[in-house]
Structure formats: C-alpha cells, structure tokens
C-alpha cells in the first residue's frame, strides 16, 4: 500500500499570498491530521478531521483552514501568508481517531519570502 | 496536555544499546505512553506504545516504571539508521484524544 502522500513537496510563496497543501491518506484511513514543524522544534498540531468533520483544532489563527473530502483526502489552506508561516507542514493519517497509530507523510516545505 | 521531559541529546556507538529516558510525573491513569521518531528529512514514524506493562516490538522495547512516572525506550542494537529525534508522548485512552503533543524530543546520534 502507498503511504501518506503530500503535494507539493516544496513551495515558495510571497508574503500576503494564499497557499493550498494537499494530503492523500493511506487507503482505509478515515482520519487526517495536519501539523506544522518549524525548524528545530517538534511538530505542532493544527487540525484533525475524521469522517469529513473537524474533530480538533490547535492554537493557530483563523488564517489556517482545512477540509476533508468524501475520499478522505484533505487540504490545508493558509491565507495572508506571513514570514513566520515558513515551516514543514506534515499530514498524518490513521484508521480511527484516539489511540490509532498515526502515519505521517514526508511533508511540504513552505518558504514564505 | 500531560507533560513529558526528555534529555536534549544522546550519543551511542553502532551496535550498542541505547536507553532513552522519559519523565512524565503528572501522568494520569488513563494515559498511554507513545514513542515516535523522526529521521532526518522525513515525517515522524510510530515506534511503540504501552500503558503499564513492558512492551516489545521489532523496533524497540518500552520499559515502564511501576509508578508510571517514567519510562525508557530501549533500542537494543543501534544502527546508523536509528539516528533520529525521538519523541515521548502521552495520549489519553479516549476517542476524543485526537492529537499528538510533540515536545522537543531527544536527538540520538549513532557513531560508526
């Protein structure tokens, strides 16, 4: 089975622009989560979606939004980009919520200039 | 979120065991102890988890103190591929626990 796939792998955007990141979970996984990892720190939780509904939201501004589609793939949108949004954005999928093992993708490296 | 404390870094020689400590003195009775690791330029990957008893799998062993206030991840024979950041994370035994709360982790260096 293919693992979690994220696209694009790298992205450069200008301050004030908007960006959409995409994630395809492992087949059969209904839960998708998004994390932001700034250089030198551990990943920070942004969102979790389960069965197309938002189940959890981290401490991020409203500029960050996400959605999950009927095929369980997901998009993360960030509006009005700031330099501080430069980070590795990770997507993780799991069969269920709760204690299910999370499988992470390779991430999308976003650079805001 | 329940907190964990890990050393910033540890070094090991190849083919020697590595013992990674984690302190979680405020752990509740329903918290599971999870370990993930992140290899360079990759997303985190699951290593192991446990509640009270020691656990073993193909990747590692998890030794949990009797009072559950600390645990140790054991890599029995370190290889160069084990060089990574290792994260100790507490998770509630609830479907409502939807996130992984990563700290700074322990950076493991393996010398050839």
mmCIF file of C-alpha atoms in Angstrom:
data_model
loop_
_atom_site.group_PDB
_atom_site.id
_atom_site.type_symbol
_atom_site.label_atom_id
_atom_site.label_comp_id
_atom_site.label_asym_id
_atom_site.label_seq_id
_atom_site.Cartn_x
_atom_site.Cartn_y
_atom_site.Cartn_z
ATOM 1 C CA UNK A 1 0.000 0.000 0.000
ATOM 2 C CA UNK A 2 1.111 3.539 -0.696
ATOM 3 C CA UNK A 3 1.894 5.632 2.336
ATOM 4 C CA UNK A 4 0.587 9.101 3.085
ATOM 5 C CA UNK A 5 1.305 11.338 0.117
ATOM 6 C CA UNK A 6 1.591 15.101 0.256
ATOM 7 C CA UNK A 7 1.876 17.643 -2.508
ATOM 8 C CA UNK A 8 3.722 19.695 -3.377
ATOM 9 C CA UNK A 9 6.976 18.712 -1.686
ATOM 10 C CA UNK A 10 8.375 22.229 -1.779
ATOM 11 C CA UNK A 11 6.745 25.597 -2.251
ATOM 12 C CA UNK A 12 7.879 29.211 -2.232
ATOM 13 C CA UNK A 13 5.302 31.933 -1.693
ATOM 14 C CA UNK A 14 5.350 35.675 -1.136
ATOM 15 C CA UNK A 15 4.021 37.379 1.994
ATOM 16 C CA UNK A 16 0.299 38.019 1.738
ATOM 17 C CA UNK A 17 -0.344 35.203 -0.720
ATOM 18 C CA UNK A 18 -2.519 32.166 -0.122
ATOM 19 C CA UNK A 19 -1.413 28.530 -0.275
ATOM 20 C CA UNK A 20 -3.160 25.163 -0.504
ATOM 21 C CA UNK A 21 -1.439 21.984 0.595
ATOM 22 C CA UNK A 22 -2.798 18.551 -0.240
ATOM 23 C CA UNK A 23 -2.734 15.193 1.508
ATOM 24 C CA UNK A 24 -3.852 11.725 0.476
ATOM 25 C CA UNK A 25 -4.178 9.315 3.408
ATOM 26 C CA UNK A 26 -3.428 5.625 3.415
ATOM 27 C CA UNK A 27 -6.272 3.642 1.886
ATOM 28 C CA UNK A 28 -8.846 2.793 4.527
ATOM 29 C CA UNK A 29 -7.787 5.574 6.890
ATOM 30 C CA UNK A 30 -10.609 7.924 7.827
ATOM 31 C CA UNK A 31 -8.674 10.378 9.999
ATOM 32 C CA UNK A 32 -6.336 13.067 8.711
ATOM 33 C CA UNK A 33 -4.354 15.476 10.860
ATOM 34 C CA UNK A 34 -2.157 18.434 9.995
ATOM 35 C CA UNK A 35 0.946 19.574 11.850
ATOM 36 C CA UNK A 36 3.346 22.486 11.470
ATOM 37 C CA UNK A 37 7.020 21.933 12.203
ATOM 38 C CA UNK A 38 9.271 24.944 12.472
ATOM 39 C CA UNK A 39 12.983 24.262 12.119
ATOM 40 C CA UNK A 40 14.462 22.882 15.334
ATOM 41 C CA UNK A 41 11.129 22.196 17.040
ATOM 42 C CA UNK A 42 8.715 19.304 17.304
ATOM 43 C CA UNK A 43 5.575 19.248 15.159
ATOM 44 C CA UNK A 44 2.652 21.347 16.413
ATOM 45 C CA UNK A 45 -0.939 20.192 15.912
ATOM 46 C CA UNK A 46 -3.110 22.300 13.602
ATOM 47 C CA UNK A 47 -6.242 20.285 12.722
ATOM 48 C CA UNK A 48 -7.752 16.850 12.796
ATOM 49 C CA UNK A 49 -10.549 15.682 10.511
ATOM 50 C CA UNK A 50 -12.425 12.434 10.917
ATOM 51 C CA UNK A 51 -15.162 11.287 8.560
ATOM 52 C CA UNK A 52 -15.108 14.737 6.930
ATOM 53 C CA UNK A 53 -15.778 16.569 10.172
ATOM 54 C CA UNK A 54 -13.352 18.710 12.136
ATOM 55 C CA UNK A 55 -12.585 16.935 15.403
ATOM 56 C CA UNK A 56 -9.876 19.160 16.784
ATOM 57 C CA UNK A 57 -8.125 22.443 16.216
ATOM 58 C CA UNK A 58 -4.817 23.623 17.593
ATOM 59 C CA UNK A 59 -3.787 27.109 18.631
ATOM 60 C CA UNK A 60 -3.466 28.607 15.155
ATOM 61 C CA UNK A 61 -5.059 31.775 13.742
ATOM 62 C CA UNK A 62 -8.139 31.756 11.535
ATOM 63 C CA UNK A 63 -5.885 32.221 8.514
ATOM 64 C CA UNK A 64 -5.446 28.461 8.716
ATOM 65 C CA UNK A 65 -8.312 26.307 7.499
ATOM 66 C CA UNK A 66 -8.743 22.773 6.270
ATOM 67 C CA UNK A 67 -11.271 20.364 4.874
ATOM 68 C CA UNK A 68 -11.618 16.661 4.200
ATOM 69 C CA UNK A 69 -13.225 15.260 1.083
ATOM 70 C CA UNK A 70 -15.502 12.200 0.662
ATOM 71 C CA UNK A 71 -12.475 10.133 -0.411
ATOM 72 C CA UNK A 72 -10.799 11.178 2.893
ATOM 73 C CA UNK A 73 -8.121 13.273 1.214
ATOM 74 C CA UNK A 74 -7.563 16.663 2.754
ATOM 75 C CA UNK A 75 -6.435 20.187 2.002
ATOM 76 C CA UNK A 76 -4.837 22.723 4.302
ATOM 77 C CA UNK A 77 -5.256 26.374 3.322
ATOM 78 C CA UNK A 78 -3.286 29.274 4.707
ATOM 79 C CA UNK A 79 -4.300 32.831 3.816
ATOM 80 C CA UNK A 80 -2.366 36.074 4.090
ATOM 81 C CA UNK A 81 0.957 34.302 4.488
ATOM 82 C CA UNK A 82 3.480 35.652 6.966
ATOM 83 C CA UNK A 83 7.213 35.018 7.080
ATOM 84 C CA UNK A 84 6.605 33.028 10.266
ATOM 85 C CA UNK A 85 4.468 30.539 8.369
ATOM 86 C CA UNK A 86 7.628 29.156 6.799
ATOM 87 C CA UNK A 87 7.790 25.586 8.035
ATOM 88 C CA UNK A 88 7.415 21.914 7.193
ATOM 89 C CA UNK A 89 3.722 21.014 7.038
ATOM 90 C CA UNK A 90 3.048 17.398 7.889
ATOM 91 C CA UNK A 91 -0.043 15.350 7.232
ATOM 92 C CA UNK A 92 -0.801 12.220 9.238
ATOM 93 C CA UNK A 93 -3.486 9.621 8.688
ATOM 94 C CA UNK A 94 -4.875 6.929 10.959
ATOM 95 C CA UNK A 95 -7.642 4.357 10.783
ATOM 96 C CA UNK A 96 -9.621 5.909 13.574
ATOM 97 C CA UNK A 97 -9.187 8.720 15.992
ATOM 98 C CA UNK A 98 -7.949 8.245 19.518
ATOM 99 C CA UNK A 99 -5.067 5.850 20.085
ATOM 100 C CA UNK A 100 -4.695 4.729 16.485
ATOM 101 C CA UNK A 101 -1.126 4.754 15.229
ATOM 102 C CA UNK A 102 -0.520 7.823 13.078
ATOM 103 C CA UNK A 103 1.290 7.515 9.755
ATOM 104 C CA UNK A 104 2.998 10.676 8.547
ATOM 105 C CA UNK A 105 3.796 11.871 5.067
ATOM 106 C CA UNK A 106 7.130 13.394 4.054
ATOM 107 C CA UNK A 107 5.700 16.871 4.415
ATOM 108 C CA UNK A 108 5.505 20.031 2.338
ATOM 109 C CA UNK A 109 8.316 22.518 2.872
ATOM 110 C CA UNK A 110 6.770 26.003 2.640
ATOM 111 C CA UNK A 111 9.033 29.024 2.381
ATOM 112 C CA UNK A 112 7.485 32.481 2.615
ATOM 113 C CA UNK A 113 9.634 35.316 1.280
ATOM 114 C CA UNK B 1 -1.822 18.219 27.981
ATOM 115 C CA UNK B 2 0.209 15.936 30.221
ATOM 116 C CA UNK B 3 3.882 16.867 30.002
ATOM 117 C CA UNK B 4 6.945 14.767 29.339
ATOM 118 C CA UNK B 5 10.601 15.589 29.935
ATOM 119 C CA UNK B 6 13.399 14.136 27.823
ATOM 120 C CA UNK B 7 17.135 14.842 27.565
ATOM 121 C CA UNK B 8 18.027 17.068 24.626
ATOM 122 C CA UNK B 9 20.521 14.662 23.119
ATOM 123 C CA UNK B 10 22.216 11.279 23.492
ATOM 124 C CA UNK B 11 25.088 9.602 21.719
ATOM 125 C CA UNK B 12 25.687 5.926 21.107
ATOM 126 C CA UNK B 13 28.056 3.648 19.254
ATOM 127 C CA UNK B 14 26.807 1.442 16.487
ATOM 128 C CA UNK B 15 25.581 -1.995 17.617
ATOM 129 C CA UNK B 16 25.381 -0.884 21.254
ATOM 130 C CA UNK B 17 22.086 -0.490 23.165
ATOM 131 C CA UNK B 18 20.511 2.929 23.599
ATOM 132 C CA UNK B 19 18.334 3.755 26.601
ATOM 133 C CA UNK B 20 16.181 6.848 26.135
ATOM 134 C CA UNK B 21 14.546 8.113 29.328
ATOM 135 C CA UNK B 22 11.269 9.992 29.591
ATOM 136 C CA UNK B 23 9.804 11.514 32.731
ATOM 137 C CA UNK B 24 6.043 12.002 32.995
ATOM 138 C CA UNK B 25 5.380 12.615 36.666
ATOM 139 C CA UNK B 26 1.867 14.022 36.060
ATOM 140 C CA UNK B 27 0.660 11.029 34.048
ATOM 141 C CA UNK B 28 -2.938 10.025 34.686
ATOM 142 C CA UNK B 29 -4.234 6.504 34.990
ATOM 143 C CA UNK B 30 -5.726 6.568 31.504
ATOM 144 C CA UNK B 31 -2.684 7.945 29.679
ATOM 145 C CA UNK B 32 -0.796 5.696 27.286
ATOM 146 C CA UNK B 33 2.915 6.299 26.658
ATOM 147 C CA UNK B 34 3.729 6.597 22.955
ATOM 148 C CA UNK B 35 7.071 6.955 21.222
ATOM 149 C CA UNK B 36 7.600 8.340 17.751
ATOM 150 C CA UNK B 37 10.840 9.093 15.971
ATOM 151 C CA UNK B 38 11.711 11.418 13.137
ATOM 152 C CA UNK B 39 14.577 10.611 10.836
ATOM 153 C CA UNK B 40 16.274 13.498 9.010
ATOM 154 C CA UNK B 41 14.108 14.967 6.232
ATOM 155 C CA UNK B 42 11.193 12.643 6.994
ATOM 156 C CA UNK B 43 7.910 12.778 8.836
ATOM 157 C CA UNK B 44 7.651 11.169 12.280
ATOM 158 C CA UNK B 45 7.069 7.428 12.488
ATOM 159 C CA UNK B 46 5.468 5.361 15.221
ATOM 160 C CA UNK B 47 7.822 3.296 17.337
ATOM 161 C CA UNK B 48 5.914 1.747 20.229
ATOM 162 C CA UNK B 49 3.353 2.417 22.925
ATOM 163 C CA UNK B 50 2.288 0.963 26.267
ATOM 164 C CA UNK B 51 0.136 1.504 29.348
ATOM 165 C CA UNK B 52 1.570 -0.372 32.323
ATOM 166 C CA UNK B 53 3.451 -3.470 31.230
ATOM 167 C CA UNK B 54 6.716 -3.517 29.348
ATOM 168 C CA UNK B 55 6.249 -3.839 25.602
ATOM 169 C CA UNK B 56 8.416 -5.226 22.825
ATOM 170 C CA UNK B 57 8.188 -4.993 19.061
ATOM 171 C CA UNK B 58 10.538 -5.362 16.135
ATOM 172 C CA UNK B 59 11.819 -1.819 16.505
ATOM 173 C CA UNK B 60 12.312 -1.369 20.237
ATOM 174 C CA UNK B 61 11.307 -2.173 23.796
ATOM 175 C CA UNK B 62 9.452 0.068 26.192
ATOM 176 C CA UNK B 63 10.122 -0.279 29.913
ATOM 177 C CA UNK B 64 7.559 1.443 32.137
ATOM 178 C CA UNK B 65 8.271 2.195 35.795
ATOM 179 C CA UNK B 66 5.948 0.613 38.330
ATOM 180 C CA UNK B 67 4.576 4.016 39.363
ATOM 181 C CA UNK B 68 4.334 5.008 35.659
ATOM 182 C CA UNK B 69 6.039 8.324 36.320
ATOM 183 C CA UNK B 70 8.865 7.455 33.948
ATOM 184 C CA UNK B 71 9.627 5.149 31.060
ATOM 185 C CA UNK B 72 12.596 4.135 28.937
ATOM 186 C CA UNK B 73 12.723 3.379 25.238
ATOM 187 C CA UNK B 74 15.361 0.764 24.503
ATOM 188 C CA UNK B 75 16.989 0.303 21.118
ATOM 189 C CA UNK B 76 18.780 -2.994 21.570
ATOM 190 C CA UNK B 77 21.449 -2.609 18.904
ATOM 191 C CA UNK B 78 21.726 0.859 17.462
ATOM 192 C CA UNK B 79 22.394 1.226 13.763
ATOM 193 C CA UNK B 80 23.233 4.348 11.809
ATOM 194 C CA UNK B 81 19.625 4.311 10.595
ATOM 195 C CA UNK B 82 18.460 4.851 14.185
ATOM 196 C CA UNK B 83 19.917 8.369 14.246
ATOM 197 C CA UNK B 84 16.805 10.482 14.703
ATOM 198 C CA UNK B 85 14.816 12.676 17.075
ATOM 199 C CA UNK B 86 12.807 10.514 19.477
ATOM 200 C CA UNK B 87 9.591 11.873 20.961
ATOM 201 C CA UNK B 88 7.874 10.582 24.108
ATOM 202 C CA UNK B 89 4.150 11.478 24.051
ATOM 203 C CA UNK B 90 1.251 10.814 26.414
ATOM 204 C CA UNK B 91 -2.146 10.034 24.923
ATOM 205 C CA UNK B 92 -5.475 9.587 26.679
ATOM 206 C CA UNK B 93 -7.306 6.330 26.200
ATOM 207 C CA UNK B 94 -10.183 8.150 24.603
ATOM 208 C CA UNK B 95 -11.536 8.568 21.129
ATOM 209 C CA UNK B 96 -11.550 12.279 21.912
ATOM 210 C CA UNK B 97 -7.762 12.341 22.127
ATOM 211 C CA UNK B 98 -7.197 13.393 18.588
ATOM 212 C CA UNK B 99 -3.728 14.895 18.594
ATOM 213 C CA UNK B 100 -0.101 14.103 19.267
ATOM 214 C CA UNK B 101 1.582 16.687 21.512
ATOM 215 C CA UNK B 102 5.225 16.685 20.485
ATOM 216 C CA UNK B 103 7.871 18.226 22.693
ATOM 217 C CA UNK B 104 11.444 18.914 21.636
ATOM 218 C CA UNK B 105 12.406 15.231 21.820
ATOM 219 C CA UNK B 106 15.820 13.615 22.219
ATOM 220 C CA UNK B 107 18.259 13.809 19.332
ATOM 221 C CA UNK B 108 20.102 10.495 19.072
ATOM 222 C CA UNK B 109 23.456 10.380 17.332
ATOM 223 C CA UNK B 110 24.948 6.997 16.421
ATOM 224 C CA UNK B 111 28.686 6.763 15.869
ATOM 225 C CA UNK B 112 30.026 4.211 13.422
#
